[in-house]
């Protein structure tokens, strides 16, 4: 939950900011409908500096955030170590961006599935899935359960959205996979008190005692393996930031594929093919943008105003033509 920490383009930053403001109600509704708490925490994110130059950059960013009416605080070394005692004594200082934070994406996913099923949504888990379209419109979806006709279908296949079978090529979004590896370390609750960003890695505490450390950014196609090099990078960065983590066990390691776009903006909205909508290309902001993406797609399907003209899927047709020469 970090729109101001990800340095997005203006249109993306605006969307992420709207999503952050919507998140408390979104998470509360999911909790009330499902009984599963997604553990949303918006207590701020601490950005640690390990040199004078990095500290100057944080001070510049803090001034820019205040000009945008986003509260932020500059901490000296003593204040940083008081706020986060696990950090290295070599820390130079930090900036805390108020209002940012984290949500447990796994718990949120379970909460949303349960909430949807409570309202009568039918969930089909399938090994294969494809759209069915003709030259005029989208017709439905084919899965292991057979053909399901539909007035509207949404391509939300993430990094695989450009490969969804059955959609005419000119209506496929121009996305590519970018791998991210992460690890989880078992620490006492409160050992790291809030999300911490360092020059090398970020660390996010979970309520169950895990400390998530991430994340690499790797252009390796659909290779979703965890690798020695990727895990070494994460561990080295975490241990530089918090050397005492050396005594704790690594409980989990995993990799995922983010859907990236050429211009850094997602595809959200209706395509030029009747009945076909797209929601992908969110890259590192998919969980954050979930509430505004859902609202925008629902409104587009029901014929209401376009929320995000800059994210129009139709721009993918132009990008695809250029990439094909």
Short mmCIF file of C-alpha atoms in Angstrom, two decimals:
data_model
loop_
_atom_site.label_atom_id
_atom_site.label_comp_id
_atom_site.label_asym_id
_atom_site.label_seq_id
_atom_site.Cartn_x
_atom_site.Cartn_y
_atom_site.Cartn_z
CA UNK A 1 0.00 0.00 0.00
CA UNK A 2 2.62 2.49 -1.13
CA UNK A 3 1.58 4.91 -3.90
CA UNK A 4 4.08 7.56 -2.85
CA UNK A 5 6.92 5.10 -2.45
CA UNK A 6 6.61 3.53 -5.91
CA UNK A 7 7.22 6.77 -7.87
CA UNK A 8 4.47 6.24 -10.45
CA UNK A 9 3.66 8.47 -13.43
CA UNK A 10 1.09 11.18 -12.60
CA UNK A 11 -1.95 9.23 -13.87
CA UNK A 12 -0.82 6.10 -12.05
CA UNK A 13 -0.02 8.00 -8.85
CA UNK A 14 -3.48 9.58 -8.89
CA UNK A 15 -5.12 6.16 -9.29
CA UNK A 16 -2.99 4.63 -6.54
CA UNK A 17 -3.80 7.52 -4.23
CA UNK A 18 -7.53 7.04 -4.84
CA UNK A 19 -7.12 3.33 -4.15
CA UNK A 20 -5.29 3.96 -0.88
CA UNK A 21 -8.11 6.21 0.32
CA UNK A 22 -10.67 3.57 -0.68
CA UNK A 23 -8.89 0.69 1.04
CA UNK A 24 -10.22 0.99 4.61
CA UNK A 25 -13.81 0.67 3.38
CA UNK A 26 -12.86 -2.03 0.87
CA UNK A 27 -11.09 -4.14 3.50
CA UNK A 28 -13.88 -3.59 6.04
CA UNK A 29 -16.55 -4.70 3.55
CA UNK A 30 -14.55 -7.81 2.67
CA UNK A 31 -14.13 -8.62 6.37
CA UNK A 32 -17.80 -8.13 7.18
CA UNK A 33 -18.93 -10.24 4.22
CA UNK A 34 -16.46 -13.08 4.75
CA UNK A 35 -15.42 -13.10 8.41
CA UNK A 36 -11.77 -13.08 7.29
CA UNK A 37 -9.70 -10.11 8.46
CA UNK A 38 -7.27 -9.04 5.67
CA UNK A 39 -5.01 -7.37 8.26
CA UNK A 40 -4.85 -3.90 6.73
CA UNK A 41 -2.32 -1.65 8.48
CA UNK A 42 -1.83 1.94 7.36
CA UNK A 43 0.62 3.11 10.03
CA UNK A 44 3.16 4.49 7.57
CA UNK A 45 6.24 3.20 5.77
CA UNK A 46 9.77 3.94 6.97
CA UNK A 47 12.41 4.63 4.31
CA UNK A 48 15.90 4.11 5.72
CA UNK A 49 18.98 5.91 4.41
CA UNK A 50 22.49 4.50 4.78
CA UNK A 51 24.42 7.51 3.48
CA UNK A 52 24.29 11.28 3.48
CA UNK A 53 23.38 11.34 -0.21
CA UNK A 54 20.44 9.00 0.38
CA UNK A 55 19.33 11.17 3.29
CA UNK A 56 19.36 14.27 1.11
CA UNK A 57 17.20 12.46 -1.44
CA UNK A 58 14.70 11.49 1.29
CA UNK A 59 14.55 15.10 2.47
CA UNK A 60 13.84 16.23 -1.09
CA UNK A 61 11.10 13.62 -1.46
CA UNK A 62 9.61 14.62 1.89
CA UNK A 63 9.33 18.22 0.74
CA UNK A 64 7.64 17.09 -2.48
CA UNK A 65 5.16 14.96 -0.54
CA UNK A 66 4.29 17.81 1.80
CA UNK A 67 3.63 19.99 -1.25
CA UNK A 68 1.09 17.32 -2.25
CA UNK A 69 -0.42 17.43 1.26
CA UNK A 70 0.95 14.00 2.11
CA UNK A 71 2.33 13.98 5.68
CA UNK A 72 5.88 12.74 6.06
CA UNK A 73 8.48 12.95 8.83
CA UNK A 74 12.28 13.05 8.72
CA UNK A 75 14.03 11.06 11.46
CA UNK A 76 17.66 11.27 12.55
CA UNK A 77 19.66 8.14 13.46
CA UNK A 78 18.56 8.16 17.12
CA UNK A 79 14.89 8.50 16.21
CA UNK A 80 15.15 5.77 13.58
CA UNK A 81 16.66 3.27 16.01
CA UNK A 82 14.01 4.17 18.57
CA UNK A 83 11.27 3.56 15.99
CA UNK A 84 12.87 0.37 14.57
CA UNK A 85 15.45 -1.08 17.01
CA UNK A 86 16.17 -4.04 14.71
CA UNK A 87 17.83 -1.82 12.11
CA UNK A 88 21.59 -1.52 11.80
CA UNK A 89 23.27 1.15 13.90
CA UNK A 90 24.87 2.32 10.66
CA UNK A 91 21.56 3.79 9.49
CA UNK A 92 21.96 7.47 8.66
CA UNK A 93 18.34 8.58 9.05
CA UNK A 94 14.90 7.92 7.58
CA UNK A 95 11.67 9.30 6.24
CA UNK A 96 8.28 8.02 7.38
CA UNK A 97 5.43 8.43 4.89
CA UNK A 98 2.18 8.57 6.83
CA UNK A 99 -0.90 6.70 5.67
CA UNK A 100 0.91 4.06 3.63
CA UNK A 101 1.18 0.49 4.90
CA UNK A 102 0.39 -3.09 4.00
CA UNK A 103 -2.35 -5.68 3.65
CA UNK A 104 -2.01 -9.45 3.87
CA UNK A 105 -2.65 -10.32 0.23
CA UNK A 106 -3.30 -14.01 0.90
CA UNK A 107 -5.91 -13.26 3.55
CA UNK A 108 -7.42 -10.57 1.33
CA UNK A 109 -7.73 -13.04 -1.53
CA UNK A 110 -9.51 -15.57 0.68
CA UNK A 111 -11.78 -12.85 2.05
CA UNK A 112 -12.77 -11.64 -1.42
CA UNK A 113 -13.47 -15.17 -2.68
CA UNK A 114 -15.64 -15.91 0.36
CA UNK A 115 -17.44 -12.56 0.05
CA UNK A 116 -18.17 -13.14 -3.63
CA UNK A 117 -19.50 -16.64 -3.02
CA UNK A 118 -21.77 -15.25 -0.29
CA UNK A 119 -23.41 -13.09 -2.96
CA UNK A 120 -23.96 -16.04 -5.32
CA UNK A 121 -20.84 -15.85 -7.48
CA UNK A 122 -19.89 -19.22 -8.95
CA UNK A 123 -16.17 -19.94 -8.80
CA UNK A 124 -14.75 -22.49 -11.26
CA UNK A 125 -11.15 -23.66 -10.85
CA UNK A 126 -9.89 -24.84 -14.22
CA UNK A 127 -6.64 -26.13 -15.66
CA UNK A 128 -7.45 -24.55 -19.01
CA UNK A 129 -9.40 -21.44 -19.86
CA UNK A 130 -10.14 -19.56 -23.07
CA UNK A 131 -12.41 -16.84 -24.33
CA UNK A 132 -14.83 -17.34 -27.18
CA UNK A 133 -15.36 -14.39 -29.50
CA UNK A 134 -16.53 -13.72 -33.01
CA UNK A 135 -15.57 -10.75 -35.17
CA UNK A 136 -18.29 -8.60 -33.59
CA UNK A 137 -18.27 -9.37 -29.86
CA UNK A 138 -17.19 -11.56 -26.97
CA UNK A 139 -19.46 -14.56 -26.46
CA UNK A 140 -18.30 -16.26 -23.26
CA UNK A 141 -15.64 -18.42 -21.62
CA UNK A 142 -14.55 -22.02 -22.15
CA UNK A 143 -13.16 -23.93 -19.16
CA UNK A 144 -12.97 -27.49 -17.88
CA UNK A 145 -16.63 -27.05 -16.91
CA UNK A 146 -17.59 -26.34 -20.53
CA UNK A 147 -18.79 -23.21 -22.28
CA UNK A 148 -20.33 -20.40 -20.22
CA UNK A 149 -22.05 -17.76 -22.37
CA UNK A 150 -21.73 -14.19 -21.14
CA UNK A 151 -22.68 -10.69 -22.17
CA UNK A 152 -19.35 -9.48 -20.77
CA UNK A 153 -16.01 -11.13 -20.07
CA UNK A 154 -12.97 -9.62 -18.34
CA UNK A 155 -9.40 -10.52 -19.25
CA UNK A 156 -7.75 -10.36 -15.83
CA UNK A 157 -5.14 -13.04 -16.51
CA UNK A 158 -2.21 -11.00 -15.17
CA UNK A 159 1.13 -11.77 -16.79
CA UNK A 160 -0.64 -14.28 -19.05
CA UNK A 161 -3.25 -11.80 -20.31
CA UNK A 162 -1.50 -11.39 -23.68
CA UNK A 163 -1.76 -15.16 -24.22
CA UNK A 164 -5.42 -15.73 -23.38
CA UNK A 165 -6.71 -18.05 -26.08
CA UNK A 166 -9.76 -17.17 -28.13
CA UNK A 167 -9.34 -13.39 -28.16
CA UNK A 168 -8.48 -11.79 -31.52
CA UNK A 169 -4.82 -10.68 -31.31
CA UNK A 170 -5.56 -6.99 -31.79
CA UNK A 171 -7.59 -6.98 -28.56
CA UNK A 172 -4.95 -8.65 -26.39
CA UNK A 173 -3.12 -6.33 -23.96
CA UNK A 174 0.60 -5.75 -24.50
CA UNK A 175 1.89 -7.13 -21.20
CA UNK A 176 4.99 -9.11 -20.32
CA UNK A 177 5.98 -11.07 -17.19
CA UNK A 178 8.52 -9.62 -14.75
CA UNK A 179 9.62 -12.01 -12.02
CA UNK A 180 9.78 -11.10 -8.35
CA UNK A 181 11.31 -13.37 -5.72
CA UNK A 182 10.57 -13.10 -2.00
CA UNK A 183 11.39 -14.82 1.27
CA UNK A 184 9.74 -14.99 4.68
CA UNK A 185 11.72 -15.02 7.94
CA UNK A 186 10.18 -16.09 11.26
CA UNK A 187 10.64 -13.31 13.83
CA UNK A 188 8.90 -12.35 17.09
CA UNK A 189 5.82 -10.20 16.59
CA UNK A 190 6.81 -6.55 16.72
CA UNK A 191 10.45 -7.25 15.86
CA UNK A 192 9.94 -4.99 12.83
CA UNK A 193 7.10 -2.64 13.66
CA UNK A 194 6.07 -1.34 10.24
CA UNK A 195 7.09 -1.79 6.61
CA UNK A 196 10.69 -0.69 6.08
CA UNK A 197 12.22 0.22 2.72
CA UNK A 198 15.99 0.22 2.33
CA UNK A 199 18.13 0.91 -0.75
CA UNK A 200 18.29 -2.85 -1.41
CA UNK A 201 15.07 -4.50 -0.17
CA UNK A 202 11.83 -3.88 1.65
CA UNK A 203 10.67 -5.71 4.79
CA UNK A 204 7.00 -6.11 5.67
CA UNK A 205 5.89 -7.58 9.03
CA UNK A 206 2.84 -9.84 9.10
CA UNK A 207 0.56 -10.39 12.09
CA UNK A 208 1.43 -14.11 12.15
CA UNK A 209 5.11 -13.38 12.91
CA UNK A 210 6.50 -13.68 9.40
CA UNK A 211 8.72 -10.92 8.05
CA UNK A 212 8.42 -10.70 4.27
CA UNK A 213 11.54 -9.60 2.42
CA UNK A 214 11.33 -8.61 -1.21
CA UNK A 215 11.46 -8.22 -3.99
CA UNK A 216 13.61 -8.80 -7.03
CA UNK A 217 12.72 -7.38 -10.46
CA UNK A 218 13.84 -9.82 -13.17
CA UNK A 219 13.18 -9.96 -16.90
CA UNK A 220 13.24 -13.74 -17.42
CA UNK A 221 10.01 -14.41 -19.28
CA UNK A 222 7.74 -16.98 -17.65
CA UNK A 223 10.52 -18.51 -15.54
CA UNK A 224 8.98 -18.50 -12.05
CA UNK A 225 11.74 -20.43 -10.26
CA UNK A 226 13.33 -19.22 -7.06
CA UNK A 227 17.05 -19.01 -7.62
CA UNK A 228 20.18 -18.95 -5.48
CA UNK A 229 21.15 -15.55 -6.88
CA UNK A 230 17.75 -14.01 -6.21
CA UNK A 231 17.52 -15.34 -2.67
CA UNK A 232 21.10 -14.30 -1.96
CA UNK A 233 20.32 -10.76 -3.09
CA UNK A 234 17.34 -10.57 -0.72
CA UNK A 235 19.18 -12.04 2.26
CA UNK A 236 22.25 -9.88 1.75
CA UNK A 237 20.13 -6.73 1.57
CA UNK A 238 18.07 -7.67 4.62
CA UNK A 239 21.13 -8.51 6.71
CA UNK A 240 22.79 -5.23 5.80
CA UNK A 241 19.65 -3.42 6.99
CA UNK A 242 19.06 -5.57 10.09
CA UNK A 243 22.07 -7.77 10.95
CA UNK A 244 20.26 -9.46 13.85
CA UNK A 245 18.02 -11.29 11.34
CA UNK A 246 20.97 -13.65 10.95
CA UNK A 247 19.68 -15.72 13.90
CA UNK A 248 16.17 -16.32 12.54
CA UNK A 249 14.94 -19.08 10.26
CA UNK A 250 13.78 -18.68 6.68
CA UNK A 251 10.37 -20.33 6.55
CA UNK A 252 9.30 -19.72 2.97
CA UNK A 253 10.55 -18.65 -0.43
CA UNK A 254 8.57 -18.03 -3.58
CA UNK A 255 8.46 -16.21 -6.89
CA UNK A 256 5.66 -14.59 -8.86
CA UNK A 257 5.20 -12.96 -12.24
CA UNK A 258 4.02 -9.36 -12.43
CA UNK A 259 2.23 -8.07 -15.56
CA UNK A 260 4.30 -5.15 -16.87
CA UNK A 261 3.53 -2.77 -19.74
CA UNK A 262 5.72 -0.73 -22.07
CA UNK A 263 4.50 2.63 -20.76
CA UNK A 264 4.20 1.58 -17.11
CA UNK A 265 0.42 2.06 -17.00
CA UNK A 266 -2.17 -0.69 -16.51
CA UNK A 267 -4.98 -1.60 -18.89
CA UNK A 268 -8.35 -1.04 -17.23
CA UNK A 269 -11.66 -0.75 -19.10
CA UNK A 270 -13.51 -1.73 -22.25
CA UNK A 271 -11.81 -2.85 -25.44
CA UNK A 272 -13.01 -2.08 -28.96
CA UNK A 273 -14.58 -5.54 -29.12
CA UNK A 274 -18.08 -5.45 -27.71
CA UNK A 275 -18.42 -7.30 -24.41
CA UNK A 276 -14.66 -7.65 -23.82
CA UNK A 277 -13.02 -5.80 -20.93
CA UNK A 278 -9.43 -5.83 -19.69
CA UNK A 279 -7.93 -5.47 -16.20
CA UNK A 280 -4.21 -6.18 -16.17
CA UNK A 281 -0.78 -4.57 -16.41
CA UNK A 282 -0.75 -3.34 -12.80
CA UNK A 283 2.89 -4.45 -12.30
CA UNK A 284 3.82 -3.79 -8.63
CA UNK A 285 0.52 -2.13 -7.72
CA UNK A 286 -2.06 -4.85 -8.36
CA UNK A 287 -3.16 -5.36 -4.76
CA UNK A 288 -3.22 -1.62 -4.09
CA UNK A 289 -5.30 -0.86 -7.20
CA UNK A 290 -7.80 -3.68 -6.58
CA UNK A 291 -10.70 -1.56 -5.26
CA UNK A 292 -10.56 1.12 -7.97
CA UNK A 293 -9.98 -1.48 -10.69
CA UNK A 294 -13.05 -3.43 -9.57
CA UNK A 295 -15.21 -0.31 -9.50
CA UNK A 296 -13.95 0.88 -12.88
CA UNK A 297 -14.59 -2.49 -14.55
CA UNK A 298 -18.05 -2.84 -12.99
CA UNK A 299 -19.00 0.65 -14.14
CA UNK A 300 -17.62 0.03 -17.63
CA UNK A 301 -19.66 -3.17 -17.95
CA UNK A 302 -22.78 -1.29 -16.86
CA UNK A 303 -22.13 1.51 -19.36
CA UNK A 304 -21.12 4.27 -16.96
CA UNK A 305 -18.29 6.77 -17.38
CA UNK A 306 -14.71 5.68 -17.96
CA UNK A 307 -12.74 6.14 -14.73
CA UNK A 308 -9.27 5.98 -16.25
CA UNK A 309 -9.00 7.22 -19.86
CA UNK A 310 -5.19 7.04 -19.64
CA UNK A 311 -5.43 3.29 -18.94
CA UNK A 312 -7.60 2.49 -21.97
CA UNK A 313 -6.98 -1.00 -23.38
CA UNK A 314 -7.31 0.42 -26.90
CA UNK A 315 -3.82 1.94 -26.63
CA UNK A 316 -2.48 -1.62 -26.66
CA UNK A 317 -3.46 -1.92 -30.32
CA UNK A 318 -1.12 0.96 -31.18
CA UNK A 319 1.70 -0.49 -29.05
CA UNK A 320 1.27 -3.94 -30.62
CA UNK A 321 1.41 -2.52 -34.16
CA UNK A 322 4.60 -0.57 -33.36
CA UNK A 323 6.31 -3.60 -31.79
CA UNK A 324 5.48 -5.63 -34.89
CA UNK A 325 7.13 -3.01 -37.10
#
